[in-house]
Amino acid sequence: MYRKYLKGKIHGARVSETNINYSGSITVDLDLMDAAGLAPFEMVTVVNVTNAERFETYVIEGERGSGYIGLNGGAAKKGEPGDTLIIFSSIWAKKGRKIDVKVIISDSSNKVKESRVTRIVT
């Protein structure tokens, strides 16, 4: 039997910009992606803490070190600049698998404020 587990999470990211004319996705600073273990085009769930919206999309790389978080296409209707987000990815795993869960807390400039890795055995 497989179960779904948290793989990586960015907590407290702030929306930098919205772009309704882009074809879709969320753009995330590559430093944040790396810290949370997110890969380009990986599916993520996004929770907008400010307005309680929740949606799924894929991640595209933002400029490293820029602190940029952009909501694109239809996702642009789910938030406004300054909104606080939680961005997380999941993984399906069988019993007995080891997973390193990466959780980062971002500051108000979308820089890594705190980072932790928790190894779990499913």
The first five atom37 places (N, CA, C, CB, O) and aatype in JSON, in Angstrom:
{
  "aatype": [12, 18, 1, 11, 18, 10, 11, 7, 11, 9, 8, 7, 0, 1, 19, 15, 6, 16, 2, 9, 2, 18, 15, 7, 15, 9, 16, 19, 3, 10, 3, 10, 12, 3, 0, 0, 7, 10, 0, 14, 13, 6, 12, 19, 16, 19, 19, 2, 19, 16, 2, 0, 6, 1, 13, 6, 16, 18, 19, 9, 6, 7, 6, 1, 7, 15, 7, 18, 9, 7, 10, 2, 7, 7, 0, 0, 11, 11, 7, 6, 14, 7, 3, 16, 10, 9, 9, 13, 15, 15, 9, 17, 0, 11, 11, 7, 1, 11, 9, 3, 19, 11, 19, 9, 9, 15, 3, 15, 15, 2, 11, 19, 11, 6, 15, 1, 19, 16, 1, 9, 19, 16],
  "atom_mask": [
    [1, 1, 1, 1, 1],
    [1, 1, 1, 1, 1],
    [1, 1, 1, 1, 1],
    [1, 1, 1, 1, 1],
    [1, 1, 1, 1, 1],
    [1, 1, 1, 1, 1],
    [1, 1, 1, 1, 1],
    [1, 1, 1, 0, 1],
    [1, 1, 1, 1, 1],
    [1, 1, 1, 1, 1],
    [1, 1, 1, 1, 1],
    [1, 1, 1, 0, 1],
    [1, 1, 1, 1, 1],
    [1, 1, 1, 1, 1],
    [1, 1, 1, 1, 1],
    [1, 1, 1, 1, 1],
    [1, 1, 1, 1, 1],
    [1, 1, 1, 1, 1],
    [1, 1, 1, 1, 1],
    [1, 1, 1, 1, 1],
    [1, 1, 1, 1, 1],
    [1, 1, 1, 1, 1],
    [1, 1, 1, 1, 1],
    [1, 1, 1, 0, 1],
    [1, 1, 1, 1, 1],
    [1, 1, 1, 1, 1],
    [1, 1, 1, 1, 1],
    [1, 1, 1, 1, 1],
    [1, 1, 1, 1, 1],
    [1, 1, 1, 1, 1],
    [1, 1, 1, 1, 1],
    [1, 1, 1, 1, 1],
    [1, 1, 1, 1, 1],
    [1, 1, 1, 1, 1],
    [1, 1, 1, 1, 1],
    [1, 1, 1, 1, 1],
    [1, 1, 1, 0, 1],
    [1, 1, 1, 1, 1],
    [1, 1, 1, 1, 1],
    [1, 1, 1, 1, 1],
    [1, 1, 1, 1, 1],
    [1, 1, 1, 1, 1],
    [1, 1, 1, 1, 1],
    [1, 1, 1, 1, 1],
    [1, 1, 1, 1, 1],
    [1, 1, 1, 1, 1],
    [1, 1, 1, 1, 1],
    [1, 1, 1, 1, 1],
    [1, 1, 1, 1, 1],
    [1, 1, 1, 1, 1],
    [1, 1, 1, 1, 1],
    [1, 1, 1, 1, 1],
    [1, 1, 1, 1, 1],
    [1, 1, 1, 1, 1],
    [1, 1, 1, 1, 1],
    [1, 1, 1, 1, 1],
    [1, 1, 1, 1, 1],
    [1, 1, 1, 1, 1],
    [1, 1, 1, 1, 1],
    [1, 1, 1, 1, 1],
    [1, 1, 1, 1, 1],
    [1, 1, 1, 0, 1],
    [1, 1, 1, 1, 1],
    [1, 1, 1, 1, 1],
    [1, 1, 1, 0, 1],
    [1, 1, 1, 1, 1],
    [1, 1, 1, 0, 1],
    [1, 1, 1, 1, 1],
    [1, 1, 1, 1, 1],
    [1, 1, 1, 0, 1],
    [1, 1, 1, 1, 1],
    [1, 1, 1, 1, 1],
    [1, 1, 1, 0, 1],
    [1, 1, 1, 0, 1],
    [1, 1, 1, 1, 1],
    [1, 1, 1, 1, 1],
    [1, 1, 1, 1, 1],
    [1, 1, 1, 1, 1],
    [1, 1, 1, 0, 1],
    [1, 1, 1, 1, 1],
    [1, 1, 1, 1, 1],
    [1, 1, 1, 0, 1],
    [1, 1, 1, 1, 1],
    [1, 1, 1, 1, 1],
    [1, 1, 1, 1, 1],
    [1, 1, 1, 1, 1],
    [1, 1, 1, 1, 1],
    [1, 1, 1, 1, 1],
    [1, 1, 1, 1, 1],
    [1, 1, 1, 1, 1],
    [1, 1, 1, 1, 1],
    [1, 1, 1, 1, 1],
    [1, 1, 1, 1, 1],
    [1, 1, 1, 1, 1],
    [1, 1, 1, 1, 1],
    [1, 1, 1, 0, 1],
    [1, 1, 1, 1, 1],
    [1, 1, 1, 1, 1],
    [1, 1, 1, 1, 1],
    [1, 1, 1, 1, 1],
    [1, 1, 1, 1, 1],
    [1, 1, 1, 1, 1],
    [1, 1, 1, 1, 1],
    [1, 1, 1, 1, 1],
    [1, 1, 1, 1, 1],
    [1, 1, 1, 1, 1],
    [1, 1, 1, 1, 1],
    [1, 1, 1, 1, 1],
    [1, 1, 1, 1, 1],
    [1, 1, 1, 1, 1],
    [1, 1, 1, 1, 1],
    [1, 1, 1, 1, 1],
    [1, 1, 1, 1, 1],
    [1, 1, 1, 1, 1],
    [1, 1, 1, 1, 1],
    [1, 1, 1, 1, 1],
    [1, 1, 1, 1, 1],
    [1, 1, 1, 1, 1],
    [1, 1, 1, 1, 1],
    [1, 1, 1, 1, 1],
    [1, 1, 1, 1, 1],
    [1, 1, 1, 1, 1]
  ],
  "atom_positions": [
    [[0.83, -1.18, 0.0], [0.0, 0.0, 0.0], [0.89, 1.25, 0.0], [-0.95, -0.01, 1.22], [1.89, 1.33, 0.71]],
    [[0.5, 2.21, -0.79], [1.19, 3.49, -0.84], [0.44, 4.51, 0.01], [1.33, 3.99, -2.29], [-0.79, 4.48, 0.11]],
    [[1.2, 5.42, 0.61], [0.62, 6.57, 1.31], [1.29, 7.83, 0.78], [0.81, 6.44, 2.87], [2.41, 7.79, 0.28]],
    [[0.58, 8.93, 0.9], [1.1, 10.21, 0.42], [1.7, 10.98, 1.6], [-0.03, 11.05, -0.27], [1.06, 11.15, 2.64]],
    [[2.95, 11.44, 1.42], [3.69, 12.14, 2.47], [4.16, 13.5, 1.98], [4.89, 11.3, 2.95], [4.29, 13.73, 0.77]],
    [[4.4, 14.39, 2.93], [5.02, 15.67, 2.61], [6.45, 15.41, 2.16], [4.99, 16.64, 3.82], [7.18, 14.64, 2.8]],
    [[6.87, 16.06, 1.07], [8.24, 15.93, 0.58], [9.04, 17.2, 0.84], [8.25, 15.61, -0.92], [10.17, 17.14, 1.32]],
    [[8.44, 18.34, 0.52], [9.12, 19.61, 0.71], [8.12, 20.73, 0.89], [0.0, 0.0, 0.0], [7.02, 20.68, 0.34]],
    [[8.5, 21.75, 1.69], [7.55, 22.83, 1.98], [8.28, 24.15, 2.13], [6.74, 22.52, 3.24], [9.32, 24.23, 2.79]],
    [[7.71, 25.18, 1.52], [8.15, 26.56, 1.72], [7.02, 27.24, 2.48], [8.48, 27.31, 0.33], [5.91, 27.38, 1.97]],
    [[7.3, 27.67, 3.7], [6.28, 28.26, 4.56], [6.54, 29.76, 4.7], [6.26, 27.57, 5.96], [7.64, 30.18, 5.06]],
    [[5.51, 30.56, 4.42], [5.61, 32.0, 4.63], [6.13, 32.81, 3.46], [0.0, 0.0, 0.0], [6.52, 33.96, 3.64]],
    [[6.15, 32.22, 2.27], [6.6, 32.97, 1.08], [5.59, 34.08, 0.78], [6.77, 32.03, -0.15], [4.4, 33.93, 1.04]],
    [[6.08, 35.18, 0.24], [5.21, 36.3, -0.11], [5.14, 36.44, -1.62], [5.72, 37.62, 0.53], [6.15, 36.35, -2.31]],
    [[3.94, 36.67, -2.13], [3.75, 36.88, -3.58], [4.43, 38.19, -3.97], [2.23, 36.9, -3.96], [4.15, 39.24, -3.4]],
    [[5.32, 38.11, -4.96], [6.0, 39.29, -5.48], [5.19, 39.96, -6.57], [7.38, 38.92, -6.02], [5.12, 41.19, -6.66]],
    [[4.56, 39.11, -7.42], [3.9, 39.63, -8.62], [2.91, 38.6, -9.13], [4.94, 40.0, -9.72], [3.06, 37.4, -8.89]],
    [[1.89, 39.07, -9.84], [0.97, 38.18, -10.54], [1.02, 38.52, -12.03], [-0.48, 38.3, -9.99], [1.2, 39.67, -12.4]],
    [[0.86, 37.49, -12.88], [0.92, 37.69, -14.33], [-0.14, 36.81, -14.98], [2.34, 37.37, -14.89], [0.11, 35.64, -15.28]],
    [[-1.31, 37.37, -15.19], [-2.43, 36.62, -15.76], [-2.15, 36.16, -17.19], [-3.69, 37.48, -15.75], [-2.73, 35.17, -17.63]],
    [[-1.28, 36.85, -17.91], [-1.01, 36.53, -19.32], [0.0, 35.42, -19.53], [-0.54, 37.76, -20.02], [0.24, 35.01, -20.67]],
    [[0.6, 34.91, -18.45], [1.53, 33.79, -18.57], [0.7, 32.51, -18.65], [2.54, 33.75, -17.37], [-0.42, 32.47, -18.16]],
    [[1.25, 31.48, -19.26], [0.47, 30.26, -19.52], [0.12, 29.44, -18.28], [1.22, 29.4, -20.46], [-0.68, 28.51, -18.39]],
    [[0.67, 29.73, -17.15], [0.32, 29.01, -15.93], [1.51, 28.76, -15.04], [0.0, 0.0, 0.0], [2.65, 28.98, -15.46]],
    [[1.28, 28.32, -13.83], [2.32, 27.9, -12.9], [2.6, 28.91, -11.79], [3.59, 27.64, -13.65], [1.93, 29.95, -11.68]],
    [[3.6, 28.58, -10.98], [4.13, 29.48, -9.96], [5.64, 29.55, -10.17], [3.77, 28.99, -8.51], [6.31, 28.52, -10.28]],
    [[6.16, 30.76, -10.22], [7.6, 30.97, -10.35], [8.17, 31.13, -8.95], [7.92, 32.23, -11.25], [7.66, 31.91, -8.15]],
    [[9.24, 30.37, -8.66], [9.84, 30.39, -7.33], [11.35, 30.58, -7.46], [9.52, 29.07, -6.55], [12.0, 29.9, -8.27]],
    [[11.9, 31.5, -6.68], [13.35, 31.71, -6.6], [14.04, 30.35, -6.46], [13.71, 32.65, -5.39], [13.66, 29.53, -5.63]],
    [[15.04, 30.13, -7.29], [15.74, 28.84, -7.31], [16.38, 28.5, -5.96], [16.81, 28.85, -8.4], [16.48, 27.32, -5.63]],
    [[16.8, 29.49, -5.19], [17.34, 29.21, -3.85], [16.28, 28.55, -2.97], [17.85, 30.51, -3.19], [16.58, 27.61, -2.24]],
    [[15.05, 29.06, -3.03], [13.97, 28.47, -2.24], [13.63, 27.07, -2.75], [12.72, 29.37, -2.29], [13.39, 26.16, -1.96]],
    [[13.6, 26.91, -4.08], [13.32, 25.59, -4.65], [14.34, 24.57, -4.16], [13.33, 25.65, -6.19], [13.98, 23.48, -3.71]],
    [[15.62, 24.92, -4.26], [16.67, 24.0, -3.83], [16.55, 23.66, -2.35], [18.05, 24.61, -4.11], [16.68, 22.49, -1.97]],
    [[16.32, 24.66, -1.53], [16.23, 24.44, -0.08], [15.08, 23.52, 0.29], [16.08, 25.78, 0.64], [15.18, 22.74, 1.24]],
    [[13.98, 23.61, -0.46], [12.8, 22.78, -0.18], [12.78, 21.48, -0.98], [11.54, 23.56, -0.46], [11.86, 20.68, -0.84]],
    [[13.79, 21.27, -1.82], [13.85, 20.04, -2.61], [12.86, 19.99, -3.75], [0.0, 0.0, 0.0], [12.43, 18.9, -4.15]],
    [[12.47, 21.15, -4.29], [11.52, 21.19, -5.41], [12.27, 21.2, -6.74], [10.61, 22.43, -5.3], [13.31, 21.84, -6.87]],
    [[11.73, 20.5, -7.71], [12.33, 20.41, -9.05], [11.49, 21.21, -10.04], [12.45, 18.94, -9.5], [10.29, 21.38, -9.85]],
    [[12.13, 21.72, -11.1], [11.36, 22.41, -12.14], [10.25, 21.51, -12.68], [12.29, 22.87, -13.29], [10.47, 20.32, -12.93]],
    [[9.08, 22.07, -12.85], [7.88, 21.41, -13.38], [7.28, 20.39, -12.42], [8.22, 20.73, -14.68], [6.38, 19.64, -12.79]],
    [[7.76, 20.35, -11.19], [7.15, 19.49, -10.17], [5.79, 20.06, -9.77], [8.08, 19.35, -8.93], [5.64, 21.27, -9.63]],
    [[4.82, 19.18, -9.6], [3.5, 19.61, -9.14], [3.56, 19.97, -7.66], [2.45, 18.49, -9.4], [4.16, 19.26, -6.85]],
    [[2.91, 21.09, -7.32], [2.86, 21.54, -5.93], [1.44, 21.98, -5.58], [3.85, 22.7, -5.7], [0.64, 22.33, -6.45]],
    [[1.16, 21.94, -4.3], [-0.06, 22.54, -3.77], [0.33, 23.88, -3.18], [-0.76, 21.6, -2.7], [1.34, 24.0, -2.5]],
    [[-0.48, 24.89, -3.46], [-0.23, 26.23, -2.94], [-1.42, 26.63, -2.08], [-0.01, 27.26, -4.11], [-2.57, 26.56, -2.51]],
    [[-1.14, 27.05, -0.86], [-2.17, 27.54, 0.05], [-1.9, 29.03, 0.27], [-2.17, 26.74, 1.42], [-0.82, 29.41, 0.72]],
    [[-2.88, 29.86, -0.04], [-2.76, 31.29, 0.2], [-3.31, 31.54, 1.6], [-3.53, 32.14, -0.89], [-4.52, 31.47, 1.83]],
    [[-2.42, 31.83, 2.53], [-2.81, 32.04, 3.93], [-3.64, 33.32, 4.07], [-1.56, 32.11, 4.83], [-4.5, 33.41, 4.95]],
    [[-3.39, 34.29, 3.22], [-4.08, 35.57, 3.29], [-5.56, 35.47, 2.94], [-3.41, 36.57, 2.37], [-6.4, 36.06, 3.61]],
    [[-5.88, 34.7, 1.89], [-7.29, 34.66, 1.43], [-7.92, 33.26, 1.46], [-7.37, 35.2, 0.03], [-9.06, 33.1, 1.03]],
    [[-7.2, 32.28, 1.96], [-7.68, 30.9, 2.11], [-7.87, 30.15, 0.79], [-8.98, 30.91, 2.84], [-8.49, 29.08, 0.78]],
    [[-7.36, 30.67, -0.32], [-7.38, 29.93, -1.59], [-6.39, 28.77, -1.5], [-7.05, 30.86, -2.8], [-5.38, 28.85, -0.8]],
    [[-6.69, 27.71, -2.23], [-5.82, 26.53, -2.28], [-5.9, 26.0, -3.7], [-6.24, 25.42, -1.22], [-6.99, 25.82, -4.24]],
    [[-4.74, 25.74, -4.32], [-4.74, 25.26, -5.7], [-3.48, 24.44, -5.97], [-4.84, 26.43, -6.68], [-2.51, 24.47, -5.22]],
    [[-3.53, 23.71, -7.08], [-2.4, 22.9, -7.52], [-1.88, 23.46, -8.83], [-2.79, 21.4, -7.67], [-2.66, 23.86, -9.7]],
    [[-0.57, 23.49, -8.97], [0.07, 23.95, -10.19], [1.47, 23.34, -10.25], [0.12, 25.52, -10.26], [1.8, 22.47, -9.45]],
    [[2.27, 23.79, -11.19], [3.65, 23.31, -11.27], [4.61, 24.47, -11.06], [3.92, 22.62, -12.63], [4.26, 25.63, -11.25]],
    [[5.83, 24.13, -10.65], [6.84, 25.12, -10.33], [7.73, 25.39, -11.53], [7.69, 24.66, -9.13], [8.13, 24.47, -12.24]],
    [[8.04, 26.67, -11.75], [9.1, 27.02, -12.7], [10.15, 27.83, -11.96], [8.52, 27.82, -13.93], [9.86, 28.52, -10.98]],
    [[11.38, 27.73, -12.45], [12.52, 28.37, -11.79], [12.46, 29.88, -11.92], [13.82, 27.85, -12.36], [12.26, 30.42, -13.01]],
    [[12.63, 30.55, -10.77], [12.83, 31.99, -10.76], [14.32, 32.28, -10.61], [0.0, 0.0, 0.0], [15.1, 31.38, -10.3]],
    [[14.68, 33.5, -10.82], [16.09, 33.9, -10.72], [16.62, 33.61, -9.31], [16.26, 35.39, -11.06], [16.01, 33.98, -8.31]],
    [[17.78, 32.94, -9.27], [18.39, 32.57, -7.99], [18.74, 33.83, -7.19], [19.67, 31.72, -8.23], [19.35, 34.77, -7.7]],
    [[18.33, 33.83, -5.92], [18.66, 34.93, -5.02], [17.76, 36.15, -5.14], [0.0, 0.0, 0.0], [17.94, 37.13, -4.43]],
    [[16.79, 36.08, -6.04], [15.92, 37.24, -6.29], [14.81, 37.39, -5.25], [15.29, 37.12, -7.66], [14.3, 38.49, -5.05]],
    [[14.45, 36.3, -4.58], [13.31, 36.34, -3.66], [11.98, 36.39, -4.38], [0.0, 0.0, 0.0], [10.95, 36.67, -3.77]],
    [[11.99, 36.11, -5.67], [10.78, 36.26, -6.49], [9.84, 35.06, -6.35], [11.16, 36.44, -7.95], [10.26, 33.91, -6.46]],
    [[8.57, 35.37, -6.09], [7.48, 34.38, -6.12], [6.4, 34.98, -7.0], [6.94, 34.05, -4.65], [5.81, 36.01, -6.66]],
    [[6.12, 34.34, -8.13], [5.13, 34.87, -9.06], [4.0, 33.89, -9.32], [0.0, 0.0, 0.0], [4.23, 32.71, -9.58]],
    [[2.77, 34.39, -9.24], [1.6, 33.59, -9.61], [1.27, 33.89, -11.05], [0.38, 33.88, -8.67], [1.08, 35.05, -11.42]],
    [[1.21, 32.85, -11.89], [1.07, 33.02, -13.33], [-0.22, 32.4, -13.86], [2.26, 32.41, -14.04], [-0.76, 31.46, -13.27]],
    [[-0.71, 32.94, -14.97], [-1.9, 32.39, -15.61], [-3.08, 32.41, -14.66], [0.0, 0.0, 0.0], [-3.31, 33.39, -13.96]],
    [[-3.84, 31.32, -14.65], [-5.01, 31.22, -13.78], [-4.67, 31.36, -12.31], [0.0, 0.0, 0.0], [-5.48, 31.86, -11.53]],
    [[-3.48, 30.93, -11.92], [-3.06, 31.05, -10.52], [-2.97, 32.51, -10.09], [-1.7, 30.37, -10.31], [-3.06, 32.82, -8.9]],
    [[-2.78, 33.42, -11.05], [-2.7, 34.85, -10.74], [-4.0, 35.37, -10.13], [-2.36, 35.65, -11.99], [-4.0, 36.39, -9.44]],
    [[-5.09, 34.67, -10.38], [-6.38, 35.07, -9.79], [-6.53, 34.58, -8.35], [-7.54, 34.52, -10.65], [-7.5, 34.92, -7.67]],
    [[-5.58, 33.78, -7.88], [-5.66, 33.19, -6.54], [-4.9, 34.0, -5.49], [-5.12, 31.78, -6.58], [-4.86, 33.6, -4.32]],
    [[-4.29, 35.11, -5.89], [-3.55, 35.9, -4.91], [-3.16, 37.26, -5.44], [0.0, 0.0, 0.0], [-3.35, 37.57, -6.62]],
    [[-2.62, 38.07, -4.55], [-2.18, 39.43, -4.85], [-0.76, 39.6, -4.31], [-3.14, 40.49, -4.24], [-0.37, 38.89, -3.39]],
    [[0.0, 40.54, -4.87], [1.32, 40.82, -4.3], [1.21, 41.11, -2.79], [1.97, 42.02, -5.03], [0.34, 41.86, -2.35]],
    [[2.11, 40.5, -2.04], [2.11, 40.65, -0.59], [1.41, 39.54, 0.16], [0.0, 0.0, 0.0], [1.62, 39.38, 1.36]],
    [[0.57, 38.75, -0.53], [-0.1, 37.62, 0.12], [0.93, 36.6, 0.6], [-1.11, 36.95, -0.85], [1.98, 36.42, -0.02]],
    [[0.63, 35.95, 1.71], [1.5, 34.93, 2.29], [1.06, 33.55, 1.81], [1.49, 35.01, 3.83], [-0.12, 33.22, 1.85]],
    [[2.04, 32.75, 1.36], [1.77, 31.43, 0.79], [2.48, 30.32, 1.55], [2.17, 31.39, -0.66], [3.5, 30.54, 2.21]],
    [[1.93, 29.13, 1.44], [2.61, 27.88, 1.79], [2.63, 27.07, 0.49], [1.88, 27.1, 2.98], [1.59, 26.85, -0.12]],
    [[3.81, 26.63, 0.09], [3.98, 25.87, -1.15], [4.56, 24.52, -0.76], [4.92, 26.63, -2.19], [5.62, 24.46, -0.12]],
    [[3.88, 23.43, -1.14], [4.42, 22.13, -0.74], [4.23, 21.07, -1.81], [3.78, 21.68, 0.55], [3.31, 21.12, -2.62]],
    [[5.15, 20.11, -1.78], [5.08, 18.97, -2.69], [4.89, 17.7, -1.86], [6.36, 18.88, -3.58], [5.18, 17.66, -0.67]],
    [[4.41, 16.68, -2.53], [4.11, 15.4, -1.88], [4.82, 14.27, -2.6], [2.59, 15.14, -1.84], [5.29, 14.43, -3.73]],
    [[4.89, 13.15, -1.93], [5.48, 11.96, -2.53], [4.68, 10.74, -2.07], [7.0, 11.81, -2.15], [4.25, 10.66, -0.92]],
    [[4.48, 9.81, -2.98], [3.83, 8.54, -2.64], [4.92, 7.54, -2.29], [2.94, 8.0, -3.83], [5.91, 7.41, -3.01]],
    [[4.75, 6.83, -1.18], [5.77, 5.88, -0.76], [5.14, 4.66, -0.12], [6.75, 6.55, 0.22], [4.09, 4.72, 0.51]],
    [[5.83, 3.53, -0.31], [5.44, 2.28, 0.35], [6.03, 2.25, 1.76], [5.92, 1.04, -0.46], [6.94, 3.01, 2.09]],
    [[5.47, 1.38, 2.58], [5.96, 1.19, 3.94], [7.43, 0.81, 3.93], [5.13, 0.12, 4.66], [7.87, -0.01, 3.12]],
    [[8.2, 1.42, 4.85], [9.61, 1.09, 5.0], [10.56, 1.99, 4.23], [0.0, 0.0, 0.0], [11.78, 1.83, 4.36]],
    [[10.05, 2.92, 3.46], [10.93, 3.81, 2.69], [11.4, 4.98, 3.57], [10.2, 4.35, 1.43], [10.64, 5.49, 4.38]],
    [[12.65, 5.39, 3.39], [13.18, 6.55, 4.1], [12.99, 7.79, 3.22], [14.7, 6.35, 4.46], [13.31, 7.78, 2.03]],
    [[12.46, 8.84, 3.83], [12.24, 10.09, 3.12], [12.82, 11.22, 3.96], [10.71, 10.33, 2.82], [12.56, 11.3, 5.16]],
    [[13.6, 12.1, 3.34], [14.07, 13.31, 3.99], [13.11, 14.43, 3.65], [15.54, 13.66, 3.56], [13.11, 14.93, 2.52]],
    [[12.3, 14.82, 4.61], [11.31, 15.88, 4.42], [12.0, 17.22, 4.68], [10.06, 15.69, 5.37], [12.55, 17.45, 5.75]],
    [[11.96, 18.11, 3.67], [12.61, 19.41, 3.77], [11.57, 20.5, 3.98], [13.46, 19.71, 2.51], [10.65, 20.66, 3.17]],
    [[11.71, 21.23, 5.08], [10.8, 22.33, 5.39], [11.62, 23.59, 5.58], [9.94, 22.02, 6.67], [12.58, 23.62, 6.35]],
    [[11.24, 24.64, 4.86], [11.91, 25.92, 5.06], [10.88, 26.97, 5.44], [12.68, 26.34, 3.79], [9.73, 26.94, 5.0]],
    [[11.34, 27.9, 6.26], [10.55, 29.08, 6.62], [11.22, 30.24, 5.91], [10.48, 29.3, 8.21], [12.43, 30.42, 6.01]],
    [[10.42, 31.01, 5.19], [11.01, 32.15, 4.49], [10.72, 33.43, 5.26], [10.47, 32.25, 3.05], [9.73, 33.52, 5.99]],
    [[11.59, 34.42, 5.09], [11.35, 35.71, 5.72], [10.5, 36.57, 4.78], [12.7, 36.42, 6.06], [10.06, 36.1, 3.74]],
    [[10.27, 37.81, 5.15], [9.39, 38.68, 4.36], [9.97, 39.05, 3.0], [9.09, 39.94, 5.13], [9.26, 39.57, 2.14]],
    [[11.27, 38.79, 2.79], [11.92, 39.04, 1.5], [12.07, 37.76, 0.68], [13.29, 39.67, 1.71], [12.75, 37.76, -0.34]],
    [[11.44, 36.68, 1.13], [11.53, 35.38, 0.46], [12.95, 34.83, 0.43], [11.0, 35.48, -0.95], [13.39, 34.26, -0.57]],
    [[13.64, 35.01, 1.53], [14.95, 34.39, 1.73], [14.77, 33.31, 2.8], [16.05, 35.45, 2.16], [13.87, 33.41, 3.64]],
    [[15.62, 32.3, 2.78], [15.52, 31.21, 3.75], [15.88, 31.76, 5.14], [16.45, 30.02, 3.36], [17.01, 32.18, 5.38]],
    [[14.9, 31.74, 6.03], [15.09, 32.19, 7.41], [15.47, 31.0, 8.3], [13.81, 32.88, 7.95], [16.3, 31.12, 9.2]],
    [[14.83, 29.87, 8.03], [15.05, 28.66, 8.82], [14.87, 27.47, 7.89], [14.07, 28.58, 10.04], [14.02, 27.47, 7.0]],
    [[15.68, 26.44, 8.11], [15.61, 25.24, 7.28], [15.79, 24.02, 8.17], [16.67, 25.27, 6.15], [16.65, 24.0, 9.05]],
    [[14.98, 23.0, 7.91], [15.18, 21.75, 8.65], [14.83, 20.56, 7.76], [14.32, 21.74, 9.95], [13.97, 20.64, 6.88]],
    [[15.53, 19.49, 8.02], [15.28, 18.24, 7.31], [14.94, 17.19, 8.37], [16.52, 17.8, 6.44], [15.67, 17.02, 9.34]],
    [[13.83, 16.51, 8.16], [13.41, 15.45, 9.08], [13.34, 14.15, 8.3], [12.03, 15.79, 9.73], [12.59, 14.03, 7.32]],
    [[14.11, 13.18, 8.72], [14.06, 11.86, 8.08], [12.93, 11.06, 8.7], [15.43, 11.12, 8.22], [12.85, 10.9, 9.91]],
    [[12.07, 10.55, 7.83], [10.99, 9.68, 8.3], [11.13, 8.32, 7.63], [9.6, 10.31, 8.0], [11.7, 8.21, 6.54]],
    [[10.62, 7.32, 8.28], [10.53, 5.99, 7.7], [9.05, 5.69, 7.59], [11.3, 4.9, 8.56], [8.34, 5.66, 8.59]],
    [[8.61, 5.47, 6.37], [7.18, 5.3, 6.13], [6.67, 3.96, 6.64], [6.88, 5.43, 4.65], [5.48, 3.66, 6.51]]
  ]
}
